[in-house]
């Protein structure tokens, strides 16, 4: 092979590599766009599912019994509502009782400092605790 033929072959290899790199970059861009789009769709679907589950919880009310729904494909969905109770601090009530701005109650460290300074007491905190009830809807598909 002569020098001109070698140079021509090198140029062709470089062009092929450049073309392949450009093609790879284009594929990466397409994949990234698809992933971002899928993530947006997933967020929208999750928000919609959350709203639907809230509606289901309201429609079923205080029922403790699981409900079974037959799906169009012949499978069954089991709907269960789990009730959760927990105690939460009513920060507005504590702010009112202690005459301190509620924005000062941001972290546990803030509470510790205010108790140490004597601005609030543990009995004030206990007095401002309230029981909060929430419902969690679970929908599980059972295959037959």
PDB file of C-alpha atoms in Angstrom:
ATOM      1  CA  UNK A   1       0.000   0.000   0.000  1.00  0.00           C
ATOM      2  CA  UNK A   2       1.246   3.409  -0.763  1.00  0.00           C
ATOM      3  CA  UNK A   3       1.144   6.460   1.477  1.00  0.00           C
ATOM      4  CA  UNK A   4      -1.862   8.023  -0.263  1.00  0.00           C
ATOM      5  CA  UNK A   5      -3.916   4.863   0.149  1.00  0.00           C
ATOM      6  CA  UNK A   6      -3.019   4.708   3.875  1.00  0.00           C
ATOM      7  CA  UNK A   7      -4.036   8.325   4.383  1.00  0.00           C
ATOM      8  CA  UNK A   8      -7.311   7.755   2.545  1.00  0.00           C
ATOM      9  CA  UNK A   9      -8.034   4.711   4.728  1.00  0.00           C
ATOM     10  CA  UNK A  10      -7.220   6.718   7.896  1.00  0.00           C
ATOM     11  CA  UNK A  11      -9.575   9.495   6.777  1.00  0.00           C
ATOM     12  CA  UNK A  12     -12.342   6.972   6.111  1.00  0.00           C
ATOM     13  CA  UNK A  13     -11.838   5.390   9.552  1.00  0.00           C
ATOM     14  CA  UNK A  14     -11.932   8.830  11.193  1.00  0.00           C
ATOM     15  CA  UNK A  15     -15.100   9.725   9.280  1.00  0.00           C
ATOM     16  CA  UNK A  16     -16.715   6.445  10.334  1.00  0.00           C
ATOM     17  CA  UNK A  17     -15.772   7.105  13.970  1.00  0.00           C
ATOM     18  CA  UNK A  18     -17.105  10.668  13.762  1.00  0.00           C
ATOM     19  CA  UNK A  19     -20.326   9.428  12.192  1.00  0.00           C
ATOM     20  CA  UNK A  20     -20.668   6.694  14.852  1.00  0.00           C
ATOM     21  CA  UNK A  21     -20.013   9.226  17.648  1.00  0.00           C
ATOM     22  CA  UNK A  22     -22.599  11.569  16.168  1.00  0.00           C
ATOM     23  CA  UNK A  23     -25.080   8.697  15.887  1.00  0.00           C
ATOM     24  CA  UNK A  24     -24.396   7.634  19.492  1.00  0.00           C
ATOM     25  CA  UNK A  25     -24.858  11.204  20.694  1.00  0.00           C
ATOM     26  CA  UNK A  26     -28.174  11.427  18.841  1.00  0.00           C
ATOM     27  CA  UNK A  27     -29.339   8.121  20.374  1.00  0.00           C
ATOM     28  CA  UNK A  28     -28.333   9.312  23.854  1.00  0.00           C
ATOM     29  CA  UNK A  29     -30.269  12.551  23.355  1.00  0.00           C
ATOM     30  CA  UNK A  30     -33.346  10.601  22.201  1.00  0.00           C
ATOM     31  CA  UNK A  31     -33.107   8.261  25.199  1.00  0.00           C
ATOM     32  CA  UNK A  32     -32.714  11.176  27.624  1.00  0.00           C
ATOM     33  CA  UNK A  33     -35.754  12.928  26.153  1.00  0.00           C
ATOM     34  CA  UNK A  34     -37.760   9.693  26.474  1.00  0.00           C
ATOM     35  CA  UNK A  35     -36.640   9.156  30.106  1.00  0.00           C
ATOM     36  CA  UNK A  36     -37.566  12.731  31.065  1.00  0.00           C
ATOM     37  CA  UNK A  37     -40.920  12.362  29.326  1.00  0.00           C
ATOM     38  CA  UNK A  38     -41.577   9.042  31.096  1.00  0.00           C
ATOM     39  CA  UNK A  39     -40.702  10.630  34.451  1.00  0.00           C
ATOM     40  CA  UNK A  40     -43.175  13.450  33.834  1.00  0.00           C
ATOM     41  CA  UNK A  41     -45.891  10.947  32.886  1.00  0.00           C
ATOM     42  CA  UNK A  42     -45.108   8.872  35.998  1.00  0.00           C
ATOM     43  CA  UNK A  43     -45.453  11.970  38.220  1.00  0.00           C
ATOM     44  CA  UNK A  44     -48.793  12.835  36.626  1.00  0.00           C
ATOM     45  CA  UNK A  45     -50.040   9.257  37.028  1.00  0.00           C
ATOM     46  CA  UNK A  46     -48.906   9.130  40.658  1.00  0.00           C
ATOM     47  CA  UNK A  47     -50.729  12.378  41.415  1.00  0.00           C
ATOM     48  CA  UNK A  48     -53.852  11.047  39.694  1.00  0.00           C
ATOM     49  CA  UNK A  49     -53.621   7.731  41.597  1.00  0.00           C
ATOM     50  CA  UNK A  50     -53.228   9.599  44.889  1.00  0.00           C
ATOM     51  CA  UNK A  51     -56.398  11.599  44.172  1.00  0.00           C
ATOM     52  CA  UNK A  52     -58.275   8.439  43.168  1.00  0.00           C
ATOM     53  CA  UNK A  53     -57.186   6.701  46.374  1.00  0.00           C
ATOM     54  CA  UNK A  54     -58.384   9.689  48.427  1.00  0.00           C
ATOM     55  CA  UNK A  55     -61.758   9.432  46.681  1.00  0.00           C
ATOM     56  CA  UNK A  56     -61.882   5.675  47.342  1.00  0.00           C
ATOM     57  CA  UNK A  57     -61.159   6.280  51.031  1.00  0.00           C
ATOM     58  CA  UNK A  58     -63.981   8.826  51.223  1.00  0.00           C
ATOM     59  CA  UNK A  59     -66.423   6.638  49.316  1.00  0.00           C
ATOM     60  CA  UNK A  60     -65.745   3.591  51.480  1.00  0.00           C
ATOM     61  CA  UNK A  61     -65.936   5.668  54.645  1.00  0.00           C
ATOM     62  CA  UNK A  62     -65.170   3.834  57.869  1.00  0.00           C
ATOM     63  CA  UNK A  63     -65.466   0.357  56.397  1.00  0.00           C
ATOM     64  CA  UNK A  64     -62.909  -2.045  57.832  1.00  0.00           C
ATOM     65  CA  UNK A  65     -63.791  -4.845  55.440  1.00  0.00           C
ATOM     66  CA  UNK A  66     -61.651  -5.358  52.337  1.00  0.00           C
ATOM     67  CA  UNK A  67     -63.470  -4.861  49.069  1.00  0.00           C
ATOM     68  CA  UNK A  68     -62.917  -7.032  45.991  1.00  0.00           C
ATOM     69  CA  UNK A  69     -63.348  -5.656  42.480  1.00  0.00           C
ATOM     70  CA  UNK A  70     -63.225  -7.798  39.351  1.00  0.00           C
ATOM     71  CA  UNK A  71     -60.975  -6.298  36.713  1.00  0.00           C
ATOM     72  CA  UNK A  72     -61.719  -6.422  32.969  1.00  0.00           C
ATOM     73  CA  UNK A  73     -58.930  -8.984  32.438  1.00  0.00           C
ATOM     74  CA  UNK A  74     -60.542 -11.462  34.849  1.00  0.00           C
ATOM     75  CA  UNK A  75     -58.187 -10.758  37.750  1.00  0.00           C
ATOM     76  CA  UNK A  76     -59.335  -9.309  41.041  1.00  0.00           C
ATOM     77  CA  UNK A  77     -58.235  -6.227  42.955  1.00  0.00           C
ATOM     78  CA  UNK A  78     -58.429  -6.240  46.739  1.00  0.00           C
ATOM     79  CA  UNK A  79     -58.921  -2.816  48.301  1.00  0.00           C
ATOM     80  CA  UNK A  80     -57.983  -2.358  51.942  1.00  0.00           C
ATOM     81  CA  UNK A  81     -58.122   0.792  54.010  1.00  0.00           C
ATOM     82  CA  UNK A  82     -55.672   1.085  56.863  1.00  0.00           C
ATOM     83  CA  UNK A  83     -56.322   3.727  59.483  1.00  0.00           C
ATOM     84  CA  UNK A  84     -53.346   5.387  61.114  1.00  0.00           C
ATOM     85  CA  UNK A  85     -53.484   7.399  64.310  1.00  0.00           C
ATOM     86  CA  UNK A  86     -50.610   9.488  65.557  1.00  0.00           C
ATOM     87  CA  UNK A  87     -50.048  12.408  67.814  1.00  0.00           C
ATOM     88  CA  UNK A  88     -48.929  15.632  66.224  1.00  0.00           C
ATOM     89  CA  UNK A  89     -48.030  18.967  67.698  1.00  0.00           C
ATOM     90  CA  UNK A  90     -50.371  21.847  66.909  1.00  0.00           C
ATOM     91  CA  UNK A  91     -47.696  24.500  66.408  1.00  0.00           C
ATOM     92  CA  UNK A  92     -50.221  27.312  66.093  1.00  0.00           C
ATOM     93  CA  UNK A  93     -51.783  26.398  69.440  1.00  0.00           C
ATOM     94  CA  UNK A  94     -48.338  26.228  71.056  1.00  0.00           C
ATOM     95  CA  UNK A  95     -47.449  29.612  69.556  1.00  0.00           C
ATOM     96  CA  UNK A  96     -50.689  31.055  70.942  1.00  0.00           C
ATOM     97  CA  UNK A  97     -50.187  29.566  74.426  1.00  0.00           C
ATOM     98  CA  UNK A  98     -46.526  30.568  74.648  1.00  0.00           C
ATOM     99  CA  UNK A  99     -46.919  33.901  72.830  1.00  0.00           C
ATOM    100  CA  UNK A 100     -43.988  32.963  70.581  1.00  0.00           C
ATOM    101  CA  UNK A 101     -44.060  33.191  66.786  1.00  0.00           C
ATOM    102  CA  UNK A 102     -44.723  29.731  65.316  1.00  0.00           C
ATOM    103  CA  UNK A 103     -41.827  30.209  62.887  1.00  0.00           C
ATOM    104  CA  UNK A 104     -39.493  29.701  65.849  1.00  0.00           C
ATOM    105  CA  UNK A 105     -40.673  26.066  66.108  1.00  0.00           C
ATOM    106  CA  UNK A 106     -38.840  24.641  63.120  1.00  0.00           C
ATOM    107  CA  UNK A 107     -36.691  21.857  64.536  1.00  0.00           C
ATOM    108  CA  UNK A 108     -36.271  19.734  67.624  1.00  0.00           C
ATOM    109  CA  UNK A 109     -33.259  21.857  68.496  1.00  0.00           C
ATOM    110  CA  UNK A 110     -35.498  24.956  68.525  1.00  0.00           C
ATOM    111  CA  UNK A 111     -37.861  23.229  70.964  1.00  0.00           C
ATOM    112  CA  UNK A 112     -34.974  22.156  73.180  1.00  0.00           C
ATOM    113  CA  UNK A 113     -33.580  25.693  73.269  1.00  0.00           C
ATOM    114  CA  UNK A 114     -36.984  27.225  74.062  1.00  0.00           C
ATOM    115  CA  UNK A 115     -37.588  24.689  76.852  1.00  0.00           C
ATOM    116  CA  UNK A 116     -34.097  25.327  78.241  1.00  0.00           C
ATOM    117  CA  UNK A 117     -34.737  29.084  78.164  1.00  0.00           C
ATOM    118  CA  UNK A 118     -38.043  28.522  79.962  1.00  0.00           C
ATOM    119  CA  UNK A 119     -40.110  30.102  77.177  1.00  0.00           C
ATOM    120  CA  UNK A 120     -42.113  26.892  76.764  1.00  0.00           C
ATOM    121  CA  UNK A 121     -42.639  23.914  79.044  1.00  0.00           C
ATOM    122  CA  UNK A 122     -43.124  20.236  78.383  1.00  0.00           C
ATOM    123  CA  UNK A 123     -46.640  20.538  79.792  1.00  0.00           C
ATOM    124  CA  UNK A 124     -47.398  23.254  77.202  1.00  0.00           C
ATOM    125  CA  UNK A 125     -46.177  20.904  74.492  1.00  0.00           C
ATOM    126  CA  UNK A 126     -48.273  18.000  75.841  1.00  0.00           C
ATOM    127  CA  UNK A 127     -51.313  20.285  76.056  1.00  0.00           C
ATOM    128  CA  UNK A 128     -50.916  21.218  72.375  1.00  0.00           C
ATOM    129  CA  UNK A 129     -50.638  17.644  71.107  1.00  0.00           C
ATOM    130  CA  UNK A 130     -53.536  16.415  68.984  1.00  0.00           C
ATOM    131  CA  UNK A 131     -54.382  13.005  67.614  1.00  0.00           C
ATOM    132  CA  UNK A 132     -54.391  12.929  63.838  1.00  0.00           C
ATOM    133  CA  UNK A 133     -56.055  10.141  61.908  1.00  0.00           C
ATOM    134  CA  UNK A 134     -55.193   9.327  58.337  1.00  0.00           C
ATOM    135  CA  UNK A 135     -56.227   6.605  55.951  1.00  0.00           C
ATOM    136  CA  UNK A 136     -54.057   4.645  53.580  1.00  0.00           C
ATOM    137  CA  UNK A 137     -55.653   2.848  50.662  1.00  0.00           C
ATOM    138  CA  UNK A 138     -53.891  -0.201  49.293  1.00  0.00           C
ATOM    139  CA  UNK A 139     -54.961  -1.869  46.080  1.00  0.00           C
ATOM    140  CA  UNK A 140     -53.459  -5.260  45.358  1.00  0.00           C
ATOM    141  CA  UNK A 141     -54.101  -7.341  42.257  1.00  0.00           C
ATOM    142  CA  UNK A 142     -54.749 -11.007  42.984  1.00  0.00           C
ATOM    143  CA  UNK A 143     -54.202 -13.416  40.132  1.00  0.00           C
ATOM    144  CA  UNK A 144     -56.459 -16.450  39.974  1.00  0.00           C
TER     145      UNK A 144
END
